Amino acid sequence: MIHKLLFKGYFQLMKPRRSILSVPGNNKKMHKKASSCKADVIMLDLEDSVPPGAKEKARSIVIDSLLSLDWGDRIVTVRINGLDTSFAYRDLLSVSESAGHMLDSVVIPKVDHSADINFADRMLNGIELHKKFSNKIGIEAIIESAEGLENISDIAKASNRLKTLVFGVADYSASVGAKLVSISGHGEKEEDLYPGHRWNFAISRLVMAAKANGLIAIDSPYGNFIDTEGLKRSAVTACALGCDGKWAIHPNQLDVINQVFTPSKEDINRAGKILKAYREAEKQGLGAASVNGHMIDKATFRLAKQVWKQAEYLGLIKKL
Ligand code: GLV
Ligand code: MG
C-alpha cells in the first residue's frame, strides 16, 4: 500500500484519488459493499447523510467497520461532523483513538478558517502520541462556504497533515445564496439557470490554493446518479479546471469518474516524451527542451512526472 507522498512540495504526488465514494456512517451493509468497490477512496460519513438521532450509533459502526473490514488497497477516510456541532470533537477523538491506525485521513466539513485545521491537527498530535500510532493521520478540508473560500490560502497552509481540498457545491450554494436547480443541488441542469459554468471561479480558486501548496483538489458530488451524461460533463469540466478527482455518492458513478481522471494513452505517451527530452536537455546543461514543437521547461517536466507516476501506480505502465 502506498500511502506515503511520492513527491513533496508543489508536485506532491499521492496515491491516486480519482474517485471518492461517500457512504452513510450508520449503514454497515453499505460499508461492506463499499469495501470491494472500484473507488480509490471510501469516505465513511458521520455528517450530512446521518440523521441527528443516529450520530452516536454511526460513530461506533464506523469504528467497527474500520477495524473489522478488509479494505484492500482502498484509501479509507471518515468525514466527521462540522466543528461547530456538539458531535465533532467526539467524532475526532473516538474515531482517531479507536481506529486511527486504519485511517488515512479525517475529512473536516465546512472549514471556514485555518484555526479549524489547527484544532484538528493539535488533537491528532496528542492522540497519535498517546496511542503511539506509526501512521500520521491526514486531514482533508471541505470548502463549502463563502468564508472558507475567502480564507482558502491560509487554510491550505495550515498543517502538513493536509492532503486535499474538496469543493462542496451544495453547502457553498446555500452559503452564497445561489439558487439550486435540482433537489440534489450538485451541478445538475445548471445551464437552465446560468449560461456558463457557475462554479468555475470557486473550483478554480480551490484548485489554485491546492496546487500552490502541493495538495490534491477534489470536486463535489453529482447528485443525480442515473444521469451518466451529466455526471461525465461535470467530471470532464472539473478535470479541465485542474481537479484530480471527484466525489461520488453512488457506486454507479465510479466507472465514469475513474475513466475521466485516469491519464489517457496519449497523455502518458506525451509525458514519456517530455521526461526523456527534458532529462537529455538537463544532461547537456540546458534548462529547456522541445517536444513536437512545444517548449518544455521545469514546470512541464514536473507535470509530466505527475502523469507518469499516476499511470505507474495504476499499472498502466511498468515501473521505471
Ligand atoms: C457536500 O458536502 C456539499 O455540500 O456539496
Ligand atoms: Mg456539505
Coordinates of C-alpha atoms and ligand atoms in Angstrom, one line a residue:
M1 CA 0.0 0.0 0.0
I2 CA 1.5 3.4 -1.0
H3 CA 0.1 5.9 1.4
K4 CA 3.3 8.0 1.5
L5 CA 3.8 11.0 -0.5
L6 CA 5.9 10.3 -3.6
F7 CA 6.9 13.9 -4.1
K8 CA 7.0 16.8 -1.8
G9 CA 6.0 20.4 -2.2
Y10 CA 4.1 21.7 -5.2
F11 CA 4.2 18.5 -7.0
Q12 CA 3.3 16.3 -4.1
L13 CA 2.0 13.1 -5.5
M14 CA -0.1 10.7 -3.5
K15 CA -1.8 7.5 -4.3
P16 CA -4.4 8.4 -6.9
R17 CA -7.7 9.8 -5.5
R18 CA -9.7 9.8 -8.7
S19 CA -12.9 8.7 -7.1
I20 CA -14.2 9.2 -3.5
L21 CA -17.3 7.2 -2.6
S22 CA -19.1 8.5 0.4
V23 CA -21.2 6.1 2.4
P24 CA -23.5 6.9 5.3
G25 CA -21.8 6.0 8.6
N26 CA -24.8 4.3 10.1
N27 CA -25.2 1.7 7.3
K28 CA -22.9 -1.2 8.0
K29 CA -24.2 -3.2 4.9
M30 CA -23.1 -0.3 2.6
H31 CA -19.7 -0.3 4.3
K32 CA -19.2 -4.0 3.4
K33 CA -20.3 -3.4 -0.2
A34 CA -18.0 -0.3 -0.5
S35 CA -15.0 -2.3 0.8
S36 CA -14.8 -4.1 -2.5
C37 CA -16.0 -1.3 -4.9
K38 CA -14.0 0.5 -7.6
A39 CA -13.4 3.7 -5.7
D40 CA -9.9 4.9 -4.9
V41 CA -11.2 6.3 -1.6
I42 CA -14.0 5.3 0.6
M43 CA -15.3 8.1 2.8
L44 CA -17.4 6.9 5.8
D45 CA -19.7 9.7 6.6
L46 CA -20.8 10.9 10.0
E47 CA -22.1 14.3 8.8
D48 CA -25.0 15.1 6.5
S49 CA -26.0 11.6 5.4
V50 CA -26.6 10.6 9.0
P51 CA -29.7 12.0 10.8
P52 CA -29.1 13.6 14.2
G53 CA -30.7 10.8 16.1
A54 CA -28.3 8.2 14.6
K55 CA -25.0 10.2 15.1
E56 CA -23.7 8.2 18.2
K57 CA -24.6 4.9 16.7
A58 CA -23.0 5.8 13.4
R59 CA -19.8 6.7 15.2
S60 CA -19.5 3.2 16.7
I61 CA -20.5 1.5 13.4
V62 CA -17.8 3.4 11.6
I63 CA -15.2 2.4 14.1
D64 CA -16.3 -1.2 13.9
S65 CA -16.1 -1.1 10.1
L66 CA -12.6 0.5 10.1
L67 CA -11.4 -2.3 12.4
S68 CA -13.2 -5.3 11.0
L69 CA -13.5 -4.9 7.2
D70 CA -10.8 -5.7 4.7
W71 CA -10.5 -2.5 2.6
G72 CA -7.8 -3.9 0.3
D73 CA -5.9 -1.2 -1.4
R74 CA -8.5 1.4 -0.9
I75 CA -7.8 4.6 1.0
V76 CA -10.3 5.0 3.9
T77 CA -11.3 8.3 5.4
V78 CA -14.0 9.4 7.8
R79 CA -16.0 12.7 7.4
I80 CA -16.7 14.0 10.9
N81 CA -19.4 16.5 11.8
G82 CA -18.8 20.2 11.4
L83 CA -16.6 21.7 14.2
D84 CA -19.5 24.0 15.2
T85 CA -21.6 21.0 16.3
S86 CA -21.8 19.1 19.5
F87 CA -20.7 15.9 17.7
A88 CA -17.4 16.9 16.0
Y89 CA -14.9 16.8 18.9
R90 CA -16.2 13.3 19.9
D91 CA -16.1 12.1 16.3
L92 CA -12.5 13.2 16.0
L93 CA -11.5 11.8 19.4
S94 CA -13.3 8.5 19.3
V95 CA -12.6 7.6 15.7
S96 CA -9.0 8.5 15.8
E97 CA -8.3 6.9 19.2
S98 CA -10.0 3.7 18.4
A99 CA -9.2 3.2 14.8
G100 CA -6.6 5.9 13.8
H101 CA -4.2 3.2 12.7
M102 CA -6.7 2.2 10.0
L103 CA -7.4 5.7 8.9
D104 CA -5.8 7.6 6.0
S105 CA -7.4 10.9 6.8
V106 CA -10.1 12.7 8.7
V107 CA -12.4 14.8 6.5
I108 CA -13.5 18.1 8.0
P109 CA -16.6 19.6 6.5
K110 CA -17.4 23.3 6.5
V111 CA -13.9 24.5 7.1
D112 CA -14.1 28.3 7.4
H113 CA -10.7 29.3 8.6
S114 CA -7.2 27.9 9.3
A115 CA -8.0 27.6 13.1
D116 CA -10.3 24.7 12.2
I117 CA -7.4 22.8 10.8
N118 CA -5.1 23.9 13.6
F119 CA -7.5 22.5 16.1
A120 CA -7.8 19.1 14.4
D121 CA -4.0 19.0 13.9
R122 CA -3.3 19.5 17.6
M123 CA -5.9 17.0 18.6
L124 CA -4.4 14.4 16.2
N125 CA -0.9 15.2 17.5
G126 CA -2.0 14.3 21.1
I127 CA -3.9 11.2 20.0
E128 CA -1.0 9.9 17.9
L129 CA 1.4 10.4 20.8
H130 CA -0.8 8.7 23.2
K131 CA -1.7 5.8 21.0
K132 CA 1.9 5.5 19.5
F133 CA 0.5 5.1 16.0
S134 CA 3.1 4.6 13.4
N135 CA 1.0 6.3 10.7
K136 CA 0.3 10.0 10.5
I137 CA -3.4 10.7 10.1
G138 CA -4.1 13.2 7.3
I139 CA -6.7 15.9 7.1
E140 CA -9.0 16.7 4.1
A141 CA -10.8 20.0 4.2
I142 CA -14.1 20.6 2.6
I143 CA -14.5 24.2 1.4
E144 CA -18.2 24.9 1.3
S145 CA -18.9 28.4 2.4
A146 CA -18.1 32.0 1.3
E147 CA -15.9 32.4 4.4
G148 CA -14.0 29.2 3.6
L149 CA -13.3 30.2 0.1
E150 CA -12.2 33.7 1.2
N151 CA -9.7 32.1 3.7
I152 CA -8.6 29.3 1.5
S153 CA -4.9 30.4 1.2
D154 CA -4.4 30.2 4.9
I155 CA -6.4 27.0 5.2
A156 CA -4.3 25.3 2.6
K157 CA -1.1 26.2 4.5
A158 CA -2.4 25.4 8.0
S159 CA -1.0 21.9 8.5
N160 CA 1.3 19.4 6.9
R161 CA -1.4 16.8 7.6
L162 CA -3.5 18.4 4.9
K163 CA -3.8 16.2 1.8
T164 CA -6.8 17.5 -0.2
L165 CA -9.1 20.5 -0.6
V166 CA -12.6 19.4 -1.5
F167 CA -15.3 21.6 -3.0
G168 CA -18.8 21.1 -1.5
V169 CA -21.2 22.7 -4.0
A170 CA -24.5 22.2 -2.1
D171 CA -23.4 23.9 1.1
Y172 CA -21.5 26.5 -0.9
S173 CA -24.6 27.4 -2.9
A174 CA -26.5 27.8 0.3
S175 CA -23.8 29.9 1.8
V176 CA -23.6 32.4 -1.0
G177 CA -27.4 32.4 -1.7
A178 CA -27.1 30.8 -5.1
K179 CA -30.2 29.1 -6.4
L180 CA -30.3 25.4 -6.6
V181 CA -31.6 23.9 -9.8
S182 CA -32.3 20.4 -8.6
I183 CA -33.2 18.7 -5.4
S184 CA -29.7 17.3 -5.2
G185 CA -28.2 20.6 -6.0
H186 CA -25.0 19.1 -7.3
G187 CA -24.4 20.6 -10.7
E188 CA -27.4 19.2 -12.5
K189 CA -29.2 21.2 -15.2
E190 CA -27.0 24.2 -14.4
E191 CA -27.4 25.6 -17.9
D192 CA -31.1 26.2 -17.2
L193 CA -30.1 28.9 -14.8
Y194 CA -26.8 30.3 -16.0
P195 CA -25.2 30.4 -19.4
G196 CA -21.8 29.3 -18.4
H197 CA -20.1 27.2 -15.7
R198 CA -21.4 28.7 -12.5
W199 CA -18.8 27.1 -10.3
N200 CA -15.8 28.0 -12.4
F201 CA -14.5 30.6 -10.1
A202 CA -15.0 28.7 -6.9
I203 CA -13.4 25.5 -8.2
S204 CA -10.5 27.3 -9.9
R205 CA -9.8 29.2 -6.7
L206 CA -9.8 26.0 -4.8
V207 CA -7.5 24.3 -7.4
M208 CA -5.1 27.3 -7.2
A209 CA -4.8 27.1 -3.4
A210 CA -4.4 23.3 -3.6
K211 CA -1.8 23.2 -6.2
A212 CA 0.2 26.2 -4.7
N213 CA 0.5 24.1 -1.6
G214 CA 1.1 20.6 -3.0
L215 CA -2.5 19.4 -2.3
I216 CA -5.0 17.4 -4.3
A217 CA -8.1 19.1 -5.5
I218 CA -11.4 17.2 -5.4
D219 CA -14.7 18.2 -7.0
S220 CA -18.1 17.9 -5.3
P221 CA -20.5 15.1 -6.0
Y222 CA -23.0 15.0 -8.8
G223 CA -26.4 14.2 -7.1
N224 CA -28.4 12.6 -9.9
F225 CA -26.8 9.2 -10.0
I226 CA -28.8 7.9 -13.0
D227 CA -27.7 10.8 -15.3
T228 CA -24.4 9.4 -16.6
E229 CA -24.1 12.1 -19.3
G230 CA -24.5 14.9 -16.8
L231 CA -22.0 13.3 -14.5
K232 CA -19.5 12.9 -17.2
R233 CA -19.9 16.5 -18.3
S234 CA -19.4 17.7 -14.7
A235 CA -16.3 15.4 -14.2
V236 CA -14.7 16.5 -17.5
T237 CA -15.1 20.1 -16.6
A238 CA -13.7 19.6 -13.1
C239 CA -10.7 17.7 -14.6
A240 CA -10.2 20.5 -17.2
L241 CA -10.1 23.0 -14.3
G242 CA -7.3 21.0 -12.6
C243 CA -9.2 18.8 -10.2
D244 CA -7.6 15.4 -9.5
G245 CA -10.7 13.5 -8.6
K246 CA -14.4 13.7 -7.9
W247 CA -16.6 12.7 -5.1
A248 CA -19.3 10.0 -5.8
I249 CA -22.5 9.3 -3.9
H250 CA -23.3 6.1 -5.6
P251 CA -21.2 3.1 -6.8
N252 CA -22.8 3.5 -10.3
Q253 CA -20.8 6.8 -10.7
L254 CA -17.4 5.2 -10.2
D255 CA -16.6 4.0 -13.7
V256 CA -17.3 7.3 -15.3
I257 CA -15.3 9.2 -12.7
N258 CA -12.3 6.8 -12.8
Q259 CA -12.3 6.9 -16.5
V260 CA -12.3 10.7 -16.7
F261 CA -9.5 11.1 -14.1
T262 CA -7.3 8.3 -15.5
P263 CA -4.5 9.6 -17.7
S264 CA -5.1 8.6 -21.3
K265 CA -2.7 6.7 -23.5
E266 CA -1.9 10.0 -25.3
D267 CA -1.3 11.8 -22.0
I268 CA 1.1 9.0 -20.9
N269 CA 3.0 8.9 -24.2
R270 CA 3.3 12.7 -24.2
A271 CA 4.5 12.6 -20.6
G272 CA 7.1 9.9 -21.5
K273 CA 8.5 12.0 -24.4
I274 CA 8.7 15.1 -22.2
L275 CA 10.5 13.3 -19.4
K276 CA 13.0 11.9 -21.9
A277 CA 13.6 15.2 -23.7
Y278 CA 13.9 17.2 -20.5
R279 CA 16.4 14.7 -19.0
E280 CA 18.5 14.9 -22.1
A281 CA 18.4 18.6 -22.1
E282 CA 19.5 18.7 -18.4
K283 CA 22.4 16.4 -19.2
Q284 CA 23.6 19.0 -21.7
G285 CA 23.2 21.7 -19.2
L286 CA 20.1 23.2 -20.8
G287 CA 17.0 24.3 -18.8
A288 CA 14.5 23.7 -21.6
A289 CA 13.8 21.4 -24.5
S290 CA 11.2 20.9 -27.1
V291 CA 8.8 18.1 -27.9
N292 CA 6.8 18.2 -31.2
G293 CA 7.5 22.0 -31.5
H294 CA 6.4 22.7 -27.9
M295 CA 8.7 24.2 -25.3
I296 CA 9.3 22.1 -22.3
D297 CA 10.5 23.7 -19.1
K298 CA 10.8 22.6 -15.5
A299 CA 7.1 23.0 -14.8
T300 CA 6.1 21.0 -17.8
F301 CA 8.6 18.4 -16.7
R302 CA 7.1 18.1 -13.2
L303 CA 3.5 17.9 -14.6
A304 CA 4.7 15.1 -16.9
K305 CA 6.3 13.3 -14.0
Q306 CA 3.0 13.5 -12.1
V307 CA 1.1 12.0 -15.0
W308 CA 3.7 9.3 -15.4
K309 CA 3.7 8.4 -11.7
Q310 CA 0.0 8.2 -11.6
A311 CA 0.0 5.9 -14.6
E312 CA 2.6 3.8 -13.0
Y313 CA 0.6 3.5 -9.8
L314 CA -2.5 2.5 -11.8
G315 CA -0.5 -0.2 -13.5
L316 CA -0.9 1.5 -17.0
I317 CA 2.9 1.4 -17.5
K318 CA 5.7 -0.7 -16.0
K319 CA 7.6 0.8 -13.1
L320 CA 10.8 2.6 -14.4
Ligands
GLV1 C1 -21.1 18.4 0.2 O1 -20.9 18.3 1.3 C2 -21.8 19.6 -0.4 O2 -22.2 20.4 0.4 O3 -21.9 19.7 -1.6
MG2 MG -21.7 19.8 2.5

